[in-house]
PDB file of C-alpha atoms in Angstrom:
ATOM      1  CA  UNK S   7      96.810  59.548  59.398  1.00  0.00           C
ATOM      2  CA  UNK S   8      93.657  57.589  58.775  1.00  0.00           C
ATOM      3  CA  UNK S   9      90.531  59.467  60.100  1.00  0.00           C
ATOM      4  CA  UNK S  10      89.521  56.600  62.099  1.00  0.00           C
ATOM      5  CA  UNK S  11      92.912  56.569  63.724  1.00  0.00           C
ATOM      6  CA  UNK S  12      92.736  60.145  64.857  1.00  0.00           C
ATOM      7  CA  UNK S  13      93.787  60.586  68.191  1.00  0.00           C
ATOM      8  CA  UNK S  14      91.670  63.655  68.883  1.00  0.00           C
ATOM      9  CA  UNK S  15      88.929  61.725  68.106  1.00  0.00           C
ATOM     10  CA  UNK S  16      89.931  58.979  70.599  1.00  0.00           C
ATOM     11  CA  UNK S  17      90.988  60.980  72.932  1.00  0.00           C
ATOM     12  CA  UNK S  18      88.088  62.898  73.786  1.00  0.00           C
ATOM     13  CA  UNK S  19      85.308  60.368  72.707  1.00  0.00           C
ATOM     14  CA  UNK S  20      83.847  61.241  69.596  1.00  0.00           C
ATOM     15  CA  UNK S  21      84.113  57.966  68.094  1.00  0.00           C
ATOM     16  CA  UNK S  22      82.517  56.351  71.237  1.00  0.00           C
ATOM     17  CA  UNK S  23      79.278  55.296  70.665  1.00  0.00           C
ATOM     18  CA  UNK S  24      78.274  55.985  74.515  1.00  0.00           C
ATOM     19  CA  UNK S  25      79.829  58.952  74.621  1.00  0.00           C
ATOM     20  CA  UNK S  26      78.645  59.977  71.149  1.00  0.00           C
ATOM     21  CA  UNK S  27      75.088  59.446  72.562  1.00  0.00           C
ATOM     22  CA  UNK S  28      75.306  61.683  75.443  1.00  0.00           C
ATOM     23  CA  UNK S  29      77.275  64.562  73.299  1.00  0.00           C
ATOM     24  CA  UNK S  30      74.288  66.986  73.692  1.00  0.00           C
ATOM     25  CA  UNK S  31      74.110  66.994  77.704  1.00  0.00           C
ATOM     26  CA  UNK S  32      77.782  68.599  77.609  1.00  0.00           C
ATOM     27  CA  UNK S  33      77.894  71.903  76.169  1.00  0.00           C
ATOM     28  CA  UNK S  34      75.213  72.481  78.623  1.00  0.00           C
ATOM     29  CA  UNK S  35      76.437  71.638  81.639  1.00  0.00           C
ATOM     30  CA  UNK S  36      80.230  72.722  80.630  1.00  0.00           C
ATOM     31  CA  UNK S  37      80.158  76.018  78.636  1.00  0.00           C
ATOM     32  CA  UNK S  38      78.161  78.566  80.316  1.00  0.00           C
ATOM     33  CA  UNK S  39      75.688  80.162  78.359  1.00  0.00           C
ATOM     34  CA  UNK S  40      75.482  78.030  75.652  1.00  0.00           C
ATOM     35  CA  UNK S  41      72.654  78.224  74.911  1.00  0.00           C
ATOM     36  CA  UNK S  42      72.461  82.128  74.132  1.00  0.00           C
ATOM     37  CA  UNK S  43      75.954  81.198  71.972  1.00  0.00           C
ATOM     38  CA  UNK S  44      73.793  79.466  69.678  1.00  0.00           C
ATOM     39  CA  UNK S  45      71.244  82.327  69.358  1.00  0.00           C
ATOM     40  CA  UNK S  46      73.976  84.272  68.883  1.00  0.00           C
ATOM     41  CA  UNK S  47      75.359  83.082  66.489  1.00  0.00           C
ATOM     42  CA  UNK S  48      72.252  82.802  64.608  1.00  0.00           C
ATOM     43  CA  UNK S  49      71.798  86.682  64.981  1.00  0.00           C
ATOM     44  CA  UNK S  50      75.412  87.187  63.797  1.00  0.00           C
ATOM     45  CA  UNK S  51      74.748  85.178  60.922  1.00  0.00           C
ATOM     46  CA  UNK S  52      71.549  86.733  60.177  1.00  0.00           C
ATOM     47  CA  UNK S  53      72.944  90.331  59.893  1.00  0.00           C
ATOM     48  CA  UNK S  54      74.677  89.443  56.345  1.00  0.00           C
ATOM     49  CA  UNK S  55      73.308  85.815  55.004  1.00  0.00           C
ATOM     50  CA  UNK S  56      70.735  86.347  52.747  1.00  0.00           C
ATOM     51  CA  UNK S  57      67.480  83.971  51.708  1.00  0.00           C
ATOM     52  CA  UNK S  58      68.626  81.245  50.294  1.00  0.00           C
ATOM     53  CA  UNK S  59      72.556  81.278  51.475  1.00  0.00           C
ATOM     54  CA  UNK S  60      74.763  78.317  52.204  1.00  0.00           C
ATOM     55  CA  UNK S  61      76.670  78.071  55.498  1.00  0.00           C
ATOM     56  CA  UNK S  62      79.808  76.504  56.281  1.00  0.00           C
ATOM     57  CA  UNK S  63      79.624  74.858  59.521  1.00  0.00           C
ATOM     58  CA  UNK S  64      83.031  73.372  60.895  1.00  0.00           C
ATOM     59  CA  UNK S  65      82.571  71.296  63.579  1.00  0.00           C
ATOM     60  CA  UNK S  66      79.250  69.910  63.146  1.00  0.00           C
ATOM     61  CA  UNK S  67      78.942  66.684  64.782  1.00  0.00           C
ATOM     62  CA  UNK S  68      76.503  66.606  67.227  1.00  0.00           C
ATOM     63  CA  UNK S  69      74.447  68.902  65.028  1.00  0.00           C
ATOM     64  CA  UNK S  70      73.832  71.721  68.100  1.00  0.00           C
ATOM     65  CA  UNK S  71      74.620  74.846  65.654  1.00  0.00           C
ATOM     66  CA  UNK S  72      73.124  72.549  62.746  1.00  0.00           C
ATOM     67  CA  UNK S  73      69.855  72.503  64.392  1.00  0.00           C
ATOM     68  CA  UNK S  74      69.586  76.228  65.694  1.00  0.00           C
ATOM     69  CA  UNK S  75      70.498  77.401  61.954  1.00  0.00           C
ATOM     70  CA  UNK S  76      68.471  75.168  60.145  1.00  0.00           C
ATOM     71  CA  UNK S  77      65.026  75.602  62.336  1.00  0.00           C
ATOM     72  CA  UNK S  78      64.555  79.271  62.026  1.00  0.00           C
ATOM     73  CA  UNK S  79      66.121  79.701  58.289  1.00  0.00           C
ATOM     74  CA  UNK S  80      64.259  77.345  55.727  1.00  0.00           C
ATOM     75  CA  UNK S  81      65.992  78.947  53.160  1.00  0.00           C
ATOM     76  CA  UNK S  82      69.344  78.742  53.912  1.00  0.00           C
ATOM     77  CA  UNK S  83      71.435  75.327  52.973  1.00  0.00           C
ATOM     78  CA  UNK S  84      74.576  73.675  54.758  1.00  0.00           C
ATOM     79  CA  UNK S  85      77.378  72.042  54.520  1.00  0.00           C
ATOM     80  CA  UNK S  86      78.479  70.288  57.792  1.00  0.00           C
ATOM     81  CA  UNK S  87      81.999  69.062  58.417  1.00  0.00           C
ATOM     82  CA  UNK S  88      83.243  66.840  60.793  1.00  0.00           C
ATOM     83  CA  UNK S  89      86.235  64.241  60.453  1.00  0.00           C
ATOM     84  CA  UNK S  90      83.809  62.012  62.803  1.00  0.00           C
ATOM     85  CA  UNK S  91      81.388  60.066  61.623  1.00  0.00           C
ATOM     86  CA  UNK S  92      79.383  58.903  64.315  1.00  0.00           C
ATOM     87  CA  UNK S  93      78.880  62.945  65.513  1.00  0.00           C
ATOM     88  CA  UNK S  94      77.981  63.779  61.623  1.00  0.00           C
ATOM     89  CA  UNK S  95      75.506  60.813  61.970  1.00  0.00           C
ATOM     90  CA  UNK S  96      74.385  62.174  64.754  1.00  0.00           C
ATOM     91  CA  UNK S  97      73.849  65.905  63.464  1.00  0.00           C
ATOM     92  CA  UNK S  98      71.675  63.960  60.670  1.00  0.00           C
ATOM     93  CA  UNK S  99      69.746  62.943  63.679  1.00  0.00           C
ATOM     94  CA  UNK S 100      69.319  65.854  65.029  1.00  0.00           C
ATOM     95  CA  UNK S 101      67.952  67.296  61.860  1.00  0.00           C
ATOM     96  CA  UNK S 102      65.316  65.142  60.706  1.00  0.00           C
ATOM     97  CA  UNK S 103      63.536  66.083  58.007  1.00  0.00           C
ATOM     98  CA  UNK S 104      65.690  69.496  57.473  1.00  0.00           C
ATOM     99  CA  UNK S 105      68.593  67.179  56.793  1.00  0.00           C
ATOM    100  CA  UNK S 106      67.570  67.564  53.401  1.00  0.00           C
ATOM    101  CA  UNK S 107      69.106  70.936  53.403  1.00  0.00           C
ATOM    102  CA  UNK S 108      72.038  70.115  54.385  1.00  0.00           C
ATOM    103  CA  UNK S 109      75.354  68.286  53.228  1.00  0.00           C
ATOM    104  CA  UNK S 110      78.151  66.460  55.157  1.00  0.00           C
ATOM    105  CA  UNK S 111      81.511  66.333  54.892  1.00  0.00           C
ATOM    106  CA  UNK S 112      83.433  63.510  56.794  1.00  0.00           C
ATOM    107  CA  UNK S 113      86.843  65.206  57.266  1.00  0.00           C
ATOM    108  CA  UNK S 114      88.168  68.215  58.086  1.00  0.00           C
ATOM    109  CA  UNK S 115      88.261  71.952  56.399  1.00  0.00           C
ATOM    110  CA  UNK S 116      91.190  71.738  54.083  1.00  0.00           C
ATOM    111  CA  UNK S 117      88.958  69.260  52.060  1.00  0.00           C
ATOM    112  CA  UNK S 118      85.590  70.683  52.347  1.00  0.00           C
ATOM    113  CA  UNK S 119      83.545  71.597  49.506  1.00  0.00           C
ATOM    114  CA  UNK S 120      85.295  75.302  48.371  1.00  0.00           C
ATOM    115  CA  UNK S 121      81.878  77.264  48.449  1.00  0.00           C
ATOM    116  CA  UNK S 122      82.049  80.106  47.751  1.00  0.00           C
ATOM    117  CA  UNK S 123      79.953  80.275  51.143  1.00  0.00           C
ATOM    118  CA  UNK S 124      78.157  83.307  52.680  1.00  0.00           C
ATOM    119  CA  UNK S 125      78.867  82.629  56.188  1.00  0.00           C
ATOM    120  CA  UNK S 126      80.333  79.829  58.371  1.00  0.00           C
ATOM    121  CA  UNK S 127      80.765  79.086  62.032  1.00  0.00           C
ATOM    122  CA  UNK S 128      83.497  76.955  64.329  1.00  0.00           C
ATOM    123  CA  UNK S 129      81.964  76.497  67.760  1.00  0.00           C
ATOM    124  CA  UNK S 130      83.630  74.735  70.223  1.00  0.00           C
ATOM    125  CA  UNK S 131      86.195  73.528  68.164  1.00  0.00           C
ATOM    126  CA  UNK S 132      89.095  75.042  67.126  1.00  0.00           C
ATOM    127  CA  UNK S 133      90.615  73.928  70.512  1.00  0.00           C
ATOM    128  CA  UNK S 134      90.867  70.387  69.112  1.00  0.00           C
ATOM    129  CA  UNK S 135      93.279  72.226  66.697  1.00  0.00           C
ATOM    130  CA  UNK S 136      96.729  71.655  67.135  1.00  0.00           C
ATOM    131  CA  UNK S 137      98.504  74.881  67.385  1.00  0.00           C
ATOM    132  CA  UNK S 138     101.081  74.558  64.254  1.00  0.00           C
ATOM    133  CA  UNK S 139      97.537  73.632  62.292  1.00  0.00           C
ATOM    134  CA  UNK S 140      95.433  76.655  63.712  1.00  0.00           C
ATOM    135  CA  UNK S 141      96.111  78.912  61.079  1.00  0.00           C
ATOM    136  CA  UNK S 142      96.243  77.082  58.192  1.00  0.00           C
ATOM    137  CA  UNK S 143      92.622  75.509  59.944  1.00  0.00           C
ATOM    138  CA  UNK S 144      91.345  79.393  59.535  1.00  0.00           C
ATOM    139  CA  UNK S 145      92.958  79.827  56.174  1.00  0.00           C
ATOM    140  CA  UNK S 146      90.595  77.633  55.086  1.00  0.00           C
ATOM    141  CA  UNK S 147      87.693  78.563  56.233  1.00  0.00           C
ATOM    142  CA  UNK S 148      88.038  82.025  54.565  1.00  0.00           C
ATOM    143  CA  UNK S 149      89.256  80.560  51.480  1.00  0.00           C
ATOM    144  CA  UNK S 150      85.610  79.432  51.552  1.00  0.00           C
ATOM    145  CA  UNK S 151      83.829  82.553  51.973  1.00  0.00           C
ATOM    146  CA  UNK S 152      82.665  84.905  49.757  1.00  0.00           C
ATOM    147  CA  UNK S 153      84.371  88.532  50.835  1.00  0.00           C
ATOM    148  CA  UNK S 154      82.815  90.036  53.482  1.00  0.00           C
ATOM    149  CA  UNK S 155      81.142  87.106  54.906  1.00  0.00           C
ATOM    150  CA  UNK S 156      80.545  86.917  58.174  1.00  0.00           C
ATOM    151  CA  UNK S 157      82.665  83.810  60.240  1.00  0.00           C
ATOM    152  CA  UNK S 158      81.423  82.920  63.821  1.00  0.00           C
ATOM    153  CA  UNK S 159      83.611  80.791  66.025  1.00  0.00           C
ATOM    154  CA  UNK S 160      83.774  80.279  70.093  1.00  0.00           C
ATOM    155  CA  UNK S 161      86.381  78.279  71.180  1.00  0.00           C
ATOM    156  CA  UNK S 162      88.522  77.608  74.782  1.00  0.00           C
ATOM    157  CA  UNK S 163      90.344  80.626  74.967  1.00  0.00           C
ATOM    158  CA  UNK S 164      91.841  81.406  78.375  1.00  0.00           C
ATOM    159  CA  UNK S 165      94.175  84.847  79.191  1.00  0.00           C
ATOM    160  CA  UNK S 166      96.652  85.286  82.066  1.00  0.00           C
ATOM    161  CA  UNK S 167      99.445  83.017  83.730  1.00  0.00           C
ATOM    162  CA  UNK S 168      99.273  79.353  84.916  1.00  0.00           C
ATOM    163  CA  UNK S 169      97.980  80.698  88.059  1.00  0.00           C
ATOM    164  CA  UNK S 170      95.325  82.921  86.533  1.00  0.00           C
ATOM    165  CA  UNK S 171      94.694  80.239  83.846  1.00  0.00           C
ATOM    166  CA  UNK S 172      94.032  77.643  86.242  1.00  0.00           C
ATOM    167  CA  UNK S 173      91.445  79.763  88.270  1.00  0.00           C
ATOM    168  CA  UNK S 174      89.613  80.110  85.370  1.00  0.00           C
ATOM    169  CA  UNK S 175      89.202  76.365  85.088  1.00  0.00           C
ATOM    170  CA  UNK S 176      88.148  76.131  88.576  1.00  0.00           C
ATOM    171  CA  UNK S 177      85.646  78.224  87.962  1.00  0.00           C
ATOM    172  CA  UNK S 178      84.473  76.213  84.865  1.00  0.00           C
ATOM    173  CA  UNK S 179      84.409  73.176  87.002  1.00  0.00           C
ATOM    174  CA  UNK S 180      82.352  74.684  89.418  1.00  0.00           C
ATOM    175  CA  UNK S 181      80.061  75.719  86.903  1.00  0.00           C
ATOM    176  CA  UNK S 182      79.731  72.098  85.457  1.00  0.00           C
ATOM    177  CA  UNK S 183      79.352  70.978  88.856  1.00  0.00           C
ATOM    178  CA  UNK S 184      76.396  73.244  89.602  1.00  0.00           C
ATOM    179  CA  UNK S 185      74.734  72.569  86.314  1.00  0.00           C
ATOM    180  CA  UNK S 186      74.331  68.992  87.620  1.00  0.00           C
ATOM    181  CA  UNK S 187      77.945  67.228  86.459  1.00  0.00           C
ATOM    182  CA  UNK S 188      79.035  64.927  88.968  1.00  0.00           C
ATOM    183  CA  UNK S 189      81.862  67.131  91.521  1.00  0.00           C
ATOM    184  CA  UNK S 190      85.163  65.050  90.320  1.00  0.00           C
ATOM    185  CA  UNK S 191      84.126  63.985  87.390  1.00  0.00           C
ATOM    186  CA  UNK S 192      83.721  68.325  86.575  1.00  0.00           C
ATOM    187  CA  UNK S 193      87.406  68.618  88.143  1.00  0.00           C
ATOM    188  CA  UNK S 194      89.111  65.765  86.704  1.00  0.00           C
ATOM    189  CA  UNK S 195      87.885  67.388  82.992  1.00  0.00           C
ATOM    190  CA  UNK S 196      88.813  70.831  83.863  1.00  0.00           C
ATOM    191  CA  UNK S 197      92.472  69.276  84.643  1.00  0.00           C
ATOM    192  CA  UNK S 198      92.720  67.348  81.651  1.00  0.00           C
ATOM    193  CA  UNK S 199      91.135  70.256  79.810  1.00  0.00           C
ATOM    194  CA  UNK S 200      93.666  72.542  80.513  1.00  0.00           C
ATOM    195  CA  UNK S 201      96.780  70.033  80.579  1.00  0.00           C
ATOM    196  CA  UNK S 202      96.077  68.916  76.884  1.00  0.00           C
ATOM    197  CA  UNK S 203      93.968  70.797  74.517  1.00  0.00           C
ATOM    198  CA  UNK S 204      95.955  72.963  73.093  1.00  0.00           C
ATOM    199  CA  UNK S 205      94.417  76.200  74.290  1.00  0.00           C
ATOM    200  CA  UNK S 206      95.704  79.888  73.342  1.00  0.00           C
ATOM    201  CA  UNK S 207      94.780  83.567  74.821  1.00  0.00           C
ATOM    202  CA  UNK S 208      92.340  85.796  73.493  1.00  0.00           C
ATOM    203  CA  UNK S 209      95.161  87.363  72.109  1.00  0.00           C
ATOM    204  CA  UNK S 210      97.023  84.768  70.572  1.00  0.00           C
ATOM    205  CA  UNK S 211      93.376  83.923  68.974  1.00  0.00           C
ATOM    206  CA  UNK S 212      92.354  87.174  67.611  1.00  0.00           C
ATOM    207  CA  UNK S 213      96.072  87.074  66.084  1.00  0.00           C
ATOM    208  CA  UNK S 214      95.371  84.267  64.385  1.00  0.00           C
ATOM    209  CA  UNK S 215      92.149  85.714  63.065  1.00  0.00           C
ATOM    210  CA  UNK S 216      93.519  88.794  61.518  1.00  0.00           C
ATOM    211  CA  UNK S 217      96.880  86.582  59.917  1.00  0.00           C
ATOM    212  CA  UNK S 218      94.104  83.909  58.214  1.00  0.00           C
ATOM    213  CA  UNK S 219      92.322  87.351  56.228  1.00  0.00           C
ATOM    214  CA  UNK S 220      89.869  88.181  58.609  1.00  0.00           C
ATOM    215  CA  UNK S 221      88.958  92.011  59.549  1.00  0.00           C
ATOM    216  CA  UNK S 222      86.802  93.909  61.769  1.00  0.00           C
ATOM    217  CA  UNK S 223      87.248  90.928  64.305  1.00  0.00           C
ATOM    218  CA  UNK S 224      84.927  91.698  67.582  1.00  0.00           C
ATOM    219  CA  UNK S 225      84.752  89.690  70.119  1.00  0.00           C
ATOM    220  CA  UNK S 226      80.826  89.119  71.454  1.00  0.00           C
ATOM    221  CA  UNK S 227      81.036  86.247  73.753  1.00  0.00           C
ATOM    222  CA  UNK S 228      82.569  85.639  76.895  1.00  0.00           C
ATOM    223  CA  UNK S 229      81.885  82.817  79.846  1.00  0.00           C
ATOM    224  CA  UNK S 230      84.680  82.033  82.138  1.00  0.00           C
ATOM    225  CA  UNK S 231      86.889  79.999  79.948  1.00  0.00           C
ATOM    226  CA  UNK S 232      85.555  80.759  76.786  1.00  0.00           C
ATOM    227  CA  UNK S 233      85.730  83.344  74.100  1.00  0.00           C
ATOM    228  CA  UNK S 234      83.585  84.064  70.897  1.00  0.00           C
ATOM    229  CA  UNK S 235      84.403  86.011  68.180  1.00  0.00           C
ATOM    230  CA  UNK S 236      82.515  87.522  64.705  1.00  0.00           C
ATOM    231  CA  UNK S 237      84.410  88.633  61.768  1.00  0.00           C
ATOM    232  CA  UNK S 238      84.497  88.805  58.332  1.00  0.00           C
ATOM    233  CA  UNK S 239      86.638  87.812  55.321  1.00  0.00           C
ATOM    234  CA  UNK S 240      88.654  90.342  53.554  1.00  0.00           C
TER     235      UNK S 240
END
């Protein structure tokens, strides 16, 4: 399917211009912590990328993880991908004039640039994923990596039953709603949250990890509905 047909895309807004424009306001007031995920992230990275190493960053419209990496490494160099181009625009944006370090990809993994690259990250993303695609999504990224380097991803990842599964969300909405989202409009996207991304367990996730050639998978991040993991390809 034509990337400007995607339905992901559509569905949740990242080829609206409005919404496109507001993109940074949500990871704020919807995952908790997000902040420190960034930072993170960044120290995760840090522990194996060395001057001057290219990063692989899936899911980099917007440009949050862009921006974090980029400021406190001037060394290192990117490649951002994205199969929407008004978020990759918008990463470019976010930049300014470290853009210049950086390359993007409109698309998705499987036709990235093949690296080799000495660490990558997937935040808040893989959830877009549809299931049959997740692993073949991961397989990717480590065909990209140089062995041993270090992957960083954070994703909706949600344990228990329906019942335990939906208190979880609650508890996400409530934390939207005290971060200043609007009270229904923070329920009403925890319920479609839950009824149609295609969200796994921690289990099911770390699973998928170890099947894509991953090892020493650890999970460092954990806020309510969300789940972070740091690995490294075998």
């Amino acid at each position: 399917m034509p990337e400007n047909h995607d339905p992901q895309k559509t569905m949740w807004g990242f080829d609206n211009p409005d919404a496109v424009a507001r993109y940074a306001e949500g990871p704020r007031k919807q995952v908790p912590g997000h902040e420190s995920l960034l930072v993170m992230t960044d120290i995760l990275l840090s522990e194996k990328v060395a001057d001057a190493g290219e990063v692989l960053v899936v899911g980099a419209g917007g440009g949050l993880e862009l921006t974090q990496l980029a400021k406190n490494h001037s060394d290192w160099r990117f490649v951002g991908v994205d199969p929407s181009a008004p978020m990759l625009a918008l990463a470019e944006a976010s930049l300014g004039p470290m853009v210049a370090r950086a390359r993007m990809h409109c698309g998705y993994v499987n036709s990235a640039p093949m690296g080799l690259f000495d660490g990558a990250t997937c935040l808040l993303t893989l959830h877009f994923v549809p299931v049959a695609e997740r692993l073949a999504t991961l397989r990717a990224i480590r065909d990209r990596l140089k062995p041993g380097a270090p992957f960083v991803c954070a994703h909706y990842s949600v344990p228990g039953d329906a019942i335990e599964r939906g208190q979880w969300f609650a508890r996400n909405a409530a934390f939207a709603e005290r971060s200043g989202m609007p009270a229904e409009l923070a329920r009403a996207g925890a319920v479609k949250i839950a009824a149609e991304l295609p969200i796994l367990t921690p289990a099911e996730d770390e699973s998928l990890l170890a099947q894509a050639g991953f090892g020493n998978v650890r999970q460092f991040y954990a806020s309510f509905t969300f789940r972070g993991w740091v690995c490294e390809a075998m």
